[in-house]
Each structure stands twice: as C-alpha cells, then as structure tokens.
PDB file of N, CA and C in Angstrom:
ATOM      1  N   MET A   1       0.828  -1.194   0.000  1.00  0.00           N
ATOM      2  CA  MET A   1       0.000   0.000   0.000  1.00  0.00           C
ATOM      3  C   MET A   1       0.869   1.253   0.000  1.00  0.00           C
ATOM      4  N   LEU A   2       1.852   1.321   0.886  1.00  0.00           N
ATOM      5  CA  LEU A   2       2.709   2.504   0.967  1.00  0.00           C
ATOM      6  C   LEU A   2       3.556   2.657  -0.292  1.00  0.00           C
ATOM      7  N   GLY A   3       4.067   1.556  -0.815  1.00  0.00           N
ATOM      8  CA  GLY A   3       4.885   1.595  -2.016  1.00  0.00           C
ATOM      9  C   GLY A   3       4.121   2.076  -3.239  1.00  0.00           C
ATOM     10  N   GLN A   4       2.829   1.837  -3.287  1.00  0.00           N
ATOM     11  CA  GLN A   4       2.040   2.273  -4.432  1.00  0.00           C
ATOM     12  C   GLN A   4       1.633   3.742  -4.322  1.00  0.00           C
ATOM     13  N   SER A   5       1.491   4.260  -3.123  1.00  0.00           N
ATOM     14  CA  SER A   5       1.032   5.638  -2.979  1.00  0.00           C
ATOM     15  C   SER A   5       2.163   6.651  -3.132  1.00  0.00           C
ATOM     16  N   ILE A   6       3.403   6.266  -2.856  1.00  0.00           N
ATOM     17  CA  ILE A   6       4.524   7.208  -2.943  1.00  0.00           C
ATOM     18  C   ILE A   6       4.768   7.681  -4.372  1.00  0.00           C
ATOM     19  N   PRO A   7       4.835   6.793  -5.377  1.00  0.00           N
ATOM     20  CA  PRO A   7       5.054   7.299  -6.735  1.00  0.00           C
ATOM     21  C   PRO A   7       3.938   8.233  -7.213  1.00  0.00           C
ATOM     22  N   ARG A   8       2.705   7.972  -6.861  1.00  0.00           N
ATOM     23  CA  ARG A   8       1.626   8.866  -7.277  1.00  0.00           C
ATOM     24  C   ARG A   8       1.750  10.218  -6.594  1.00  0.00           C
ATOM     25  N   PHE A   9       2.148  10.215  -5.333  1.00  0.00           N
ATOM     26  CA  PHE A   9       2.257  11.461  -4.586  1.00  0.00           C
ATOM     27  C   PHE A   9       3.397  12.328  -5.136  1.00  0.00           C
ATOM     28  N   THR A  10       4.526  11.735  -5.450  1.00  0.00           N
ATOM     29  CA  THR A  10       5.679  12.511  -5.893  1.00  0.00           C
ATOM     30  C   THR A  10       5.543  13.002  -7.322  1.00  0.00           C
ATOM     31  N   THR A  11       4.732  12.365  -8.147  1.00  0.00           N
ATOM     32  CA  THR A  11       4.605  12.805  -9.529  1.00  0.00           C
ATOM     33  C   THR A  11       3.511  13.844  -9.706  1.00  0.00           C
ATOM     34  N   PHE A  12       2.676  14.060  -8.711  1.00  0.00           N
ATOM     35  CA  PHE A  12       1.601  15.040  -8.822  1.00  0.00           C
ATOM     36  C   PHE A  12       2.150  16.429  -8.491  1.00  0.00           C
ATOM     37  N   VAL A  13       2.047  17.349  -9.430  1.00  0.00           N
ATOM     38  CA  VAL A  13       2.495  18.723  -9.223  1.00  0.00           C
ATOM     39  C   VAL A  13       1.370  19.642  -9.667  1.00  0.00           C
ATOM     40  N   PRO A  14       0.878  20.464  -8.767  1.00  0.00           N
ATOM     41  CA  PRO A  14      -0.164  21.406  -9.193  1.00  0.00           C
ATOM     42  C   PRO A  14       0.411  22.433 -10.164  1.00  0.00           C
ATOM     43  N   CYS A  15      -0.335  22.771 -11.157  1.00  0.00           N
ATOM     44  CA  CYS A  15       0.142  23.673 -12.200  1.00  0.00           C
ATOM     45  C   CYS A  15      -0.422  25.083 -12.038  1.00  0.00           C
ATOM     46  N   ARG A  16      -0.916  25.417 -10.881  1.00  0.00           N
ATOM     47  CA  ARG A  16      -1.443  26.759 -10.658  1.00  0.00           C
ATOM     48  C   ARG A  16      -0.317  27.694 -10.243  1.00  0.00           C
ATOM     49  N   SER A  17      -0.331  28.890 -10.781  1.00  0.00           N
ATOM     50  CA  SER A  17       0.700  29.865 -10.452  1.00  0.00           C
ATOM     51  C   SER A  17       0.088  31.258 -10.495  1.00  0.00           C
ATOM     52  N   HIS A  18       0.566  32.144  -9.632  1.00  0.00           N
ATOM     53  CA  HIS A  18       0.062  33.507  -9.633  1.00  0.00           C
ATOM     54  C   HIS A  18       1.042  34.463 -10.307  1.00  0.00           C
ATOM     55  N   TYR A  19       2.079  33.931 -10.937  1.00  0.00           N
ATOM     56  CA  TYR A  19       3.047  34.754 -11.636  1.00  0.00           C
ATOM     57  C   TYR A  19       2.631  34.935 -13.083  1.00  0.00           C
ATOM     58  N   GLU A  20       3.073  36.058 -13.652  1.00  0.00           N
ATOM     59  CA  GLU A  20       2.787  36.320 -15.055  1.00  0.00           C
ATOM     60  C   GLU A  20       3.712  35.482 -15.930  1.00  0.00           C
ATOM     61  N   ASP A  21       3.237  35.110 -17.090  1.00  0.00           N
ATOM     62  CA  ASP A  21       4.051  34.370 -18.041  1.00  0.00           C
ATOM     63  C   ASP A  21       4.581  35.315 -19.098  1.00  0.00           C
ATOM     64  N   GLY A  22       5.649  34.896 -19.740  1.00  0.00           N
ATOM     65  CA  GLY A  22       6.194  35.669 -20.839  1.00  0.00           C
ATOM     66  C   GLY A  22       7.672  35.925 -20.633  1.00  0.00           C
ATOM     67  N   PRO A  23       8.331  36.338 -21.704  1.00  0.00           N
ATOM     68  CA  PRO A  23       9.767  36.578 -21.601  1.00  0.00           C
ATOM     69  C   PRO A  23      10.069  37.784 -20.712  1.00  0.00           C
ATOM     70  N   GLY A  24      10.993  37.611 -19.795  1.00  0.00           N
ATOM     71  CA  GLY A  24      11.417  38.692 -18.923  1.00  0.00           C
ATOM     72  C   GLY A  24      10.559  38.905 -17.700  1.00  0.00           C
ATOM     73  N   LYS A  25       9.518  38.141 -17.514  1.00  0.00           N
ATOM     74  CA  LYS A  25       8.634  38.334 -16.365  1.00  0.00           C
ATOM     75  C   LYS A  25       9.131  37.618 -15.120  1.00  0.00           C
ATOM     76  N   ASN A  26      10.080  36.705 -15.268  1.00  0.00           N
ATOM     77  CA  ASN A  26      10.562  35.948 -14.113  1.00  0.00           C
ATOM     78  C   ASN A  26      11.866  36.491 -13.553  1.00  0.00           C
ATOM     79  N   ARG A  27      12.276  37.675 -13.957  1.00  0.00           N
ATOM     80  CA  ARG A  27      13.517  38.273 -13.450  1.00  0.00           C
ATOM     81  C   ARG A  27      13.263  38.938 -12.101  1.00  0.00           C
ATOM     82  N   PRO A  28      14.264  38.919 -11.205  1.00  0.00           N
ATOM     83  CA  PRO A  28      14.087  39.563  -9.906  1.00  0.00           C
ATOM     84  C   PRO A  28      14.322  41.071  -9.943  1.00  0.00           C
ATOM     85  N   PHE A  29      14.546  41.636 -11.119  1.00  0.00           N
ATOM     86  CA  PHE A  29      14.766  43.067 -11.258  1.00  0.00           C
ATOM     87  C   PHE A  29      14.011  43.560 -12.484  1.00  0.00           C
ATOM     88  N   SER A  30      13.826  44.854 -12.563  1.00  0.00           N
ATOM     89  CA  SER A  30      13.058  45.436 -13.661  1.00  0.00           C
ATOM     90  C   SER A  30      13.993  45.956 -14.746  1.00  0.00           C
ATOM     91  N   LEU A  31      13.589  45.795 -15.982  1.00  0.00           N
ATOM     92  CA  LEU A  31      14.350  46.325 -17.106  1.00  0.00           C
ATOM     93  C   LEU A  31      13.715  47.591 -17.672  1.00  0.00           C
ATOM     94  N   GLU A  32      12.700  48.083 -16.997  1.00  0.00           N
ATOM     95  CA  GLU A  32      11.987  49.261 -17.487  1.00  0.00           C
ATOM     96  C   GLU A  32      12.847  50.519 -17.430  1.00  0.00           C
ATOM     97  N   ASN A  33      13.558  50.731 -16.325  1.00  0.00           N
ATOM     98  CA  ASN A  33      14.392  51.907 -16.158  1.00  0.00           C
ATOM     99  C   ASN A  33      15.849  51.510 -16.389  1.00  0.00           C
ATOM    100  N   LYS A  34      16.364  51.799 -17.568  1.00  0.00           N
ATOM    101  CA  LYS A  34      17.711  51.363 -17.949  1.00  0.00           C
ATOM    102  C   LYS A  34      18.789  52.046 -17.120  1.00  0.00           C
ATOM    103  N   TRP A  35      18.578  53.296 -16.727  1.00  0.00           N
ATOM    104  CA  TRP A  35      19.599  54.012 -15.952  1.00  0.00           C
ATOM    105  C   TRP A  35      19.703  53.450 -14.543  1.00  0.00           C
ATOM    106  N   TRP A  36      18.589  53.122 -13.936  1.00  0.00           N
ATOM    107  CA  TRP A  36      18.606  52.530 -12.597  1.00  0.00           C
ATOM    108  C   TRP A  36      19.280  51.155 -12.648  1.00  0.00           C
ATOM    109  N   LEU A  37      18.983  50.401 -13.675  1.00  0.00           N
ATOM    110  CA  LEU A  37      19.610  49.092 -13.857  1.00  0.00           C
ATOM    111  C   LEU A  37      21.115  49.251 -14.038  1.00  0.00           C
ATOM    112  N   LEU A  38      21.550  50.239 -14.808  1.00  0.00           N
ATOM    113  CA  LEU A  38      22.979  50.493 -15.005  1.00  0.00           C
ATOM    114  C   LEU A  38      23.661  50.824 -13.682  1.00  0.00           C
ATOM    115  N   ILE A  39      23.038  51.663 -12.868  1.00  0.00           N
ATOM    116  CA  ILE A  39      23.615  52.038 -11.568  1.00  0.00           C
ATOM    117  C   ILE A  39      23.710  50.827 -10.652  1.00  0.00           C
ATOM    118  N   MET A  40      22.647  50.033 -10.590  1.00  0.00           N
ATOM    119  CA  MET A  40      22.643  48.874  -9.695  1.00  0.00           C
ATOM    120  C   MET A  40      23.649  47.801 -10.128  1.00  0.00           C
ATOM    121  N   VAL A  41      23.758  47.543 -11.415  1.00  0.00           N
ATOM    122  CA  VAL A  41      24.716  46.552 -11.913  1.00  0.00           C
ATOM    123  C   VAL A  41      26.141  47.040 -11.676  1.00  0.00           C
ATOM    124  N   THR A  42      26.385  48.335 -11.902  1.00  0.00           N
ATOM    125  CA  THR A  42      27.709  48.900 -11.664  1.00  0.00           C
ATOM    126  C   THR A  42      28.082  48.798 -10.194  1.00  0.00           C
ATOM    127  N   MET A  43      27.154  49.095  -9.304  1.00  0.00           N
ATOM    128  CA  MET A  43      27.439  48.981  -7.874  1.00  0.00           C
ATOM    129  C   MET A  43      27.687  47.524  -7.479  1.00  0.00           C
ATOM    130  N   TYR A  44      26.919  46.609  -8.022  1.00  0.00           N
ATOM    131  CA  TYR A  44      27.047  45.188  -7.691  1.00  0.00           C
ATOM    132  C   TYR A  44      28.430  44.664  -8.099  1.00  0.00           C
ATOM    133  N   PHE A  45      28.784  44.879  -9.356  1.00  0.00           N
ATOM    134  CA  PHE A  45      30.074  44.383  -9.820  1.00  0.00           C
ATOM    135  C   PHE A  45      31.231  45.224  -9.285  1.00  0.00           C
ATOM    136  N   GLY A  46      31.013  46.520  -9.088  1.00  0.00           N
ATOM    137  CA  GLY A  46      32.062  47.380  -8.542  1.00  0.00           C
ATOM    138  C   GLY A  46      32.429  46.991  -7.128  1.00  0.00           C
ATOM    139  N   PHE A  47      31.449  46.693  -6.310  1.00  0.00           N
ATOM    140  CA  PHE A  47      31.738  46.269  -4.942  1.00  0.00           C
ATOM    141  C   PHE A  47      32.447  44.924  -4.931  1.00  0.00           C
ATOM    142  N   GLY A  48      32.008  44.009  -5.781  1.00  0.00           N
ATOM    143  CA  GLY A  48      32.660  42.706  -5.866  1.00  0.00           C
ATOM    144  C   GLY A  48      34.103  42.815  -6.313  1.00  0.00           C
ATOM    145  N   PHE A  49      34.398  43.758  -7.209  1.00  0.00           N
ATOM    146  CA  PHE A  49      35.771  43.947  -7.666  1.00  0.00           C
ATOM    147  C   PHE A  49      36.614  44.654  -6.610  1.00  0.00           C
ATOM    148  N   ALA A  50      36.026  45.617  -5.900  1.00  0.00           N
ATOM    149  CA  ALA A  50      36.783  46.423  -4.942  1.00  0.00           C
ATOM    150  C   ALA A  50      36.959  45.740  -3.590  1.00  0.00           C
ATOM    151  N   ALA A  51      36.135  44.788  -3.257  1.00  0.00           N
ATOM    152  CA  ALA A  51      36.179  44.163  -1.931  1.00  0.00           C
ATOM    153  C   ALA A  51      37.546  43.588  -1.571  1.00  0.00           C
ATOM    154  N   PRO A  52      38.211  42.817  -2.419  1.00  0.00           N
ATOM    155  CA  PRO A  52      39.526  42.287  -2.023  1.00  0.00           C
ATOM    156  C   PRO A  52      40.545  43.384  -1.748  1.00  0.00           C
ATOM    157  N   PHE A  53      40.522  44.463  -2.539  1.00  0.00           N
ATOM    158  CA  PHE A  53      41.466  45.556  -2.335  1.00  0.00           C
ATOM    159  C   PHE A  53      41.177  46.286  -1.025  1.00  0.00           C
ATOM    160  N   LEU A  54      39.902  46.475  -0.712  1.00  0.00           N
ATOM    161  CA  LEU A  54      39.547  47.130   0.539  1.00  0.00           C
ATOM    162  C   LEU A  54      39.923  46.270   1.746  1.00  0.00           C
ATOM    163  N   ILE A  55      39.765  44.970   1.627  1.00  0.00           N
ATOM    164  CA  ILE A  55      40.134  44.061   2.715  1.00  0.00           C
ATOM    165  C   ILE A  55      41.638  44.078   2.934  1.00  0.00           C
ATOM    166  N   ILE A  56      42.413  44.063   1.853  1.00  0.00           N
ATOM    167  CA  ILE A  56      43.879  44.110   1.980  1.00  0.00           C
ATOM    168  C   ILE A  56      44.306  45.425   2.611  1.00  0.00           C
ATOM    169  N   ARG A  57      43.711  46.522   2.188  1.00  0.00           N
ATOM    170  CA  ARG A  57      44.059  47.841   2.757  1.00  0.00           C
ATOM    171  C   ARG A  57      43.739  47.892   4.246  1.00  0.00           C
ATOM    172  N   TYR A  58      42.602  47.352   4.623  1.00  0.00           N
ATOM    173  CA  TYR A  58      42.226  47.318   6.029  1.00  0.00           C
ATOM    174  C   TYR A  58      43.224  46.503   6.840  1.00  0.00           C
ATOM    175  N   GLN A  59      43.637  45.360   6.316  1.00  0.00           N
ATOM    176  CA  GLN A  59      44.595  44.513   7.028  1.00  0.00           C
ATOM    177  C   GLN A  59      45.948  45.200   7.146  1.00  0.00           C
ATOM    178  N   GLN A  60      46.368  45.928   6.121  1.00  0.00           N
ATOM    179  CA  GLN A  60      47.638  46.645   6.186  1.00  0.00           C
ATOM    180  C   GLN A  60      47.594  47.751   7.228  1.00  0.00           C
ATOM    181  N   LEU A  61      46.498  48.496   7.270  1.00  0.00           N
ATOM    182  CA  LEU A  61      46.373  49.564   8.259  1.00  0.00           C
ATOM    183  C   LEU A  61      46.300  48.991   9.668  1.00  0.00           C
ATOM    184  N   LYS A  62      45.627  47.883   9.833  1.00  0.00           N
ATOM    185  CA  LYS A  62      45.521  47.250  11.140  1.00  0.00           C
ATOM    186  C   LYS A  62      46.892  46.767  11.610  1.00  0.00           C
ATOM    187  N   LYS A  63      47.697  46.264  10.697  1.00  0.00           N
ATOM    188  CA  LYS A  63      49.034  45.781  11.041  1.00  0.00           C
ATOM    189  C   LYS A  63      49.932  46.939  11.465  1.00  0.00           C
ATOM    190  N   ARG A  64      49.833  48.084  10.822  1.00  0.00           N
ATOM    191  CA  ARG A  64      50.649  49.256  11.167  1.00  0.00           C
ATOM    192  C   ARG A  64      50.320  49.788  12.551  1.00  0.00           C
ATOM    193  N   ARG A  65      49.081  49.736  12.946  1.00  0.00           N
ATOM    194  CA  ARG A  65      48.664  50.291  14.224  1.00  0.00           C
ATOM    195  C   ARG A  65      49.182  49.469  15.407  1.00  0.00           C
ATOM    196  N   MET A  66      49.553  48.223  15.179  1.00  0.00           N
ATOM    197  CA  MET A  66      50.024  47.366  16.255  1.00  0.00           C
ATOM    198  C   MET A  66      51.394  47.800  16.779  1.00  0.00           C
ATOM    199  N   PHE A  67      52.210  48.419  15.944  1.00  0.00           N
ATOM    200  CA  PHE A  67      53.561  48.807  16.354  1.00  0.00           C
ATOM    201  C   PHE A  67      53.594  50.137  17.007  1.00  0.00           C
TER     202      PHE A  67
END
C-alpha cells in the first residue's frame, strides 16, 4: 500500500501559479528603467571587484597600528 502511494504522490504537481508568463517576467529586477539598472549593476560588480582591495588595505592599516 505505501509503495504504491509514494510514486503517485511525488509525480503530482499542481500547475497553478500567480506569476505572469512571458519573456522577462521571471527576473528579480526590472528592465523598465535602464539608468537605474545600469547604476545597480555597476554597484554590484564594482563592490565585488573592490572588496579584495579594501580588505587588503584594512589589514595593512591594522598591522601598522600594532607597532
């Protein structure tokens, strides 16, 4: 009994969704305002690029203060 009910339970997936369909509707950001998107992408990648340099600078300054 249990072995027969598990395959039926796992293969059943409800197909109801409250999201809109179509290209570009499943993105977590909006493409409507291109300038805002440019600023946000620049900040995202800029911080990722600058983080190692800022961490190294912080460690160097911290090391100097010890003496």
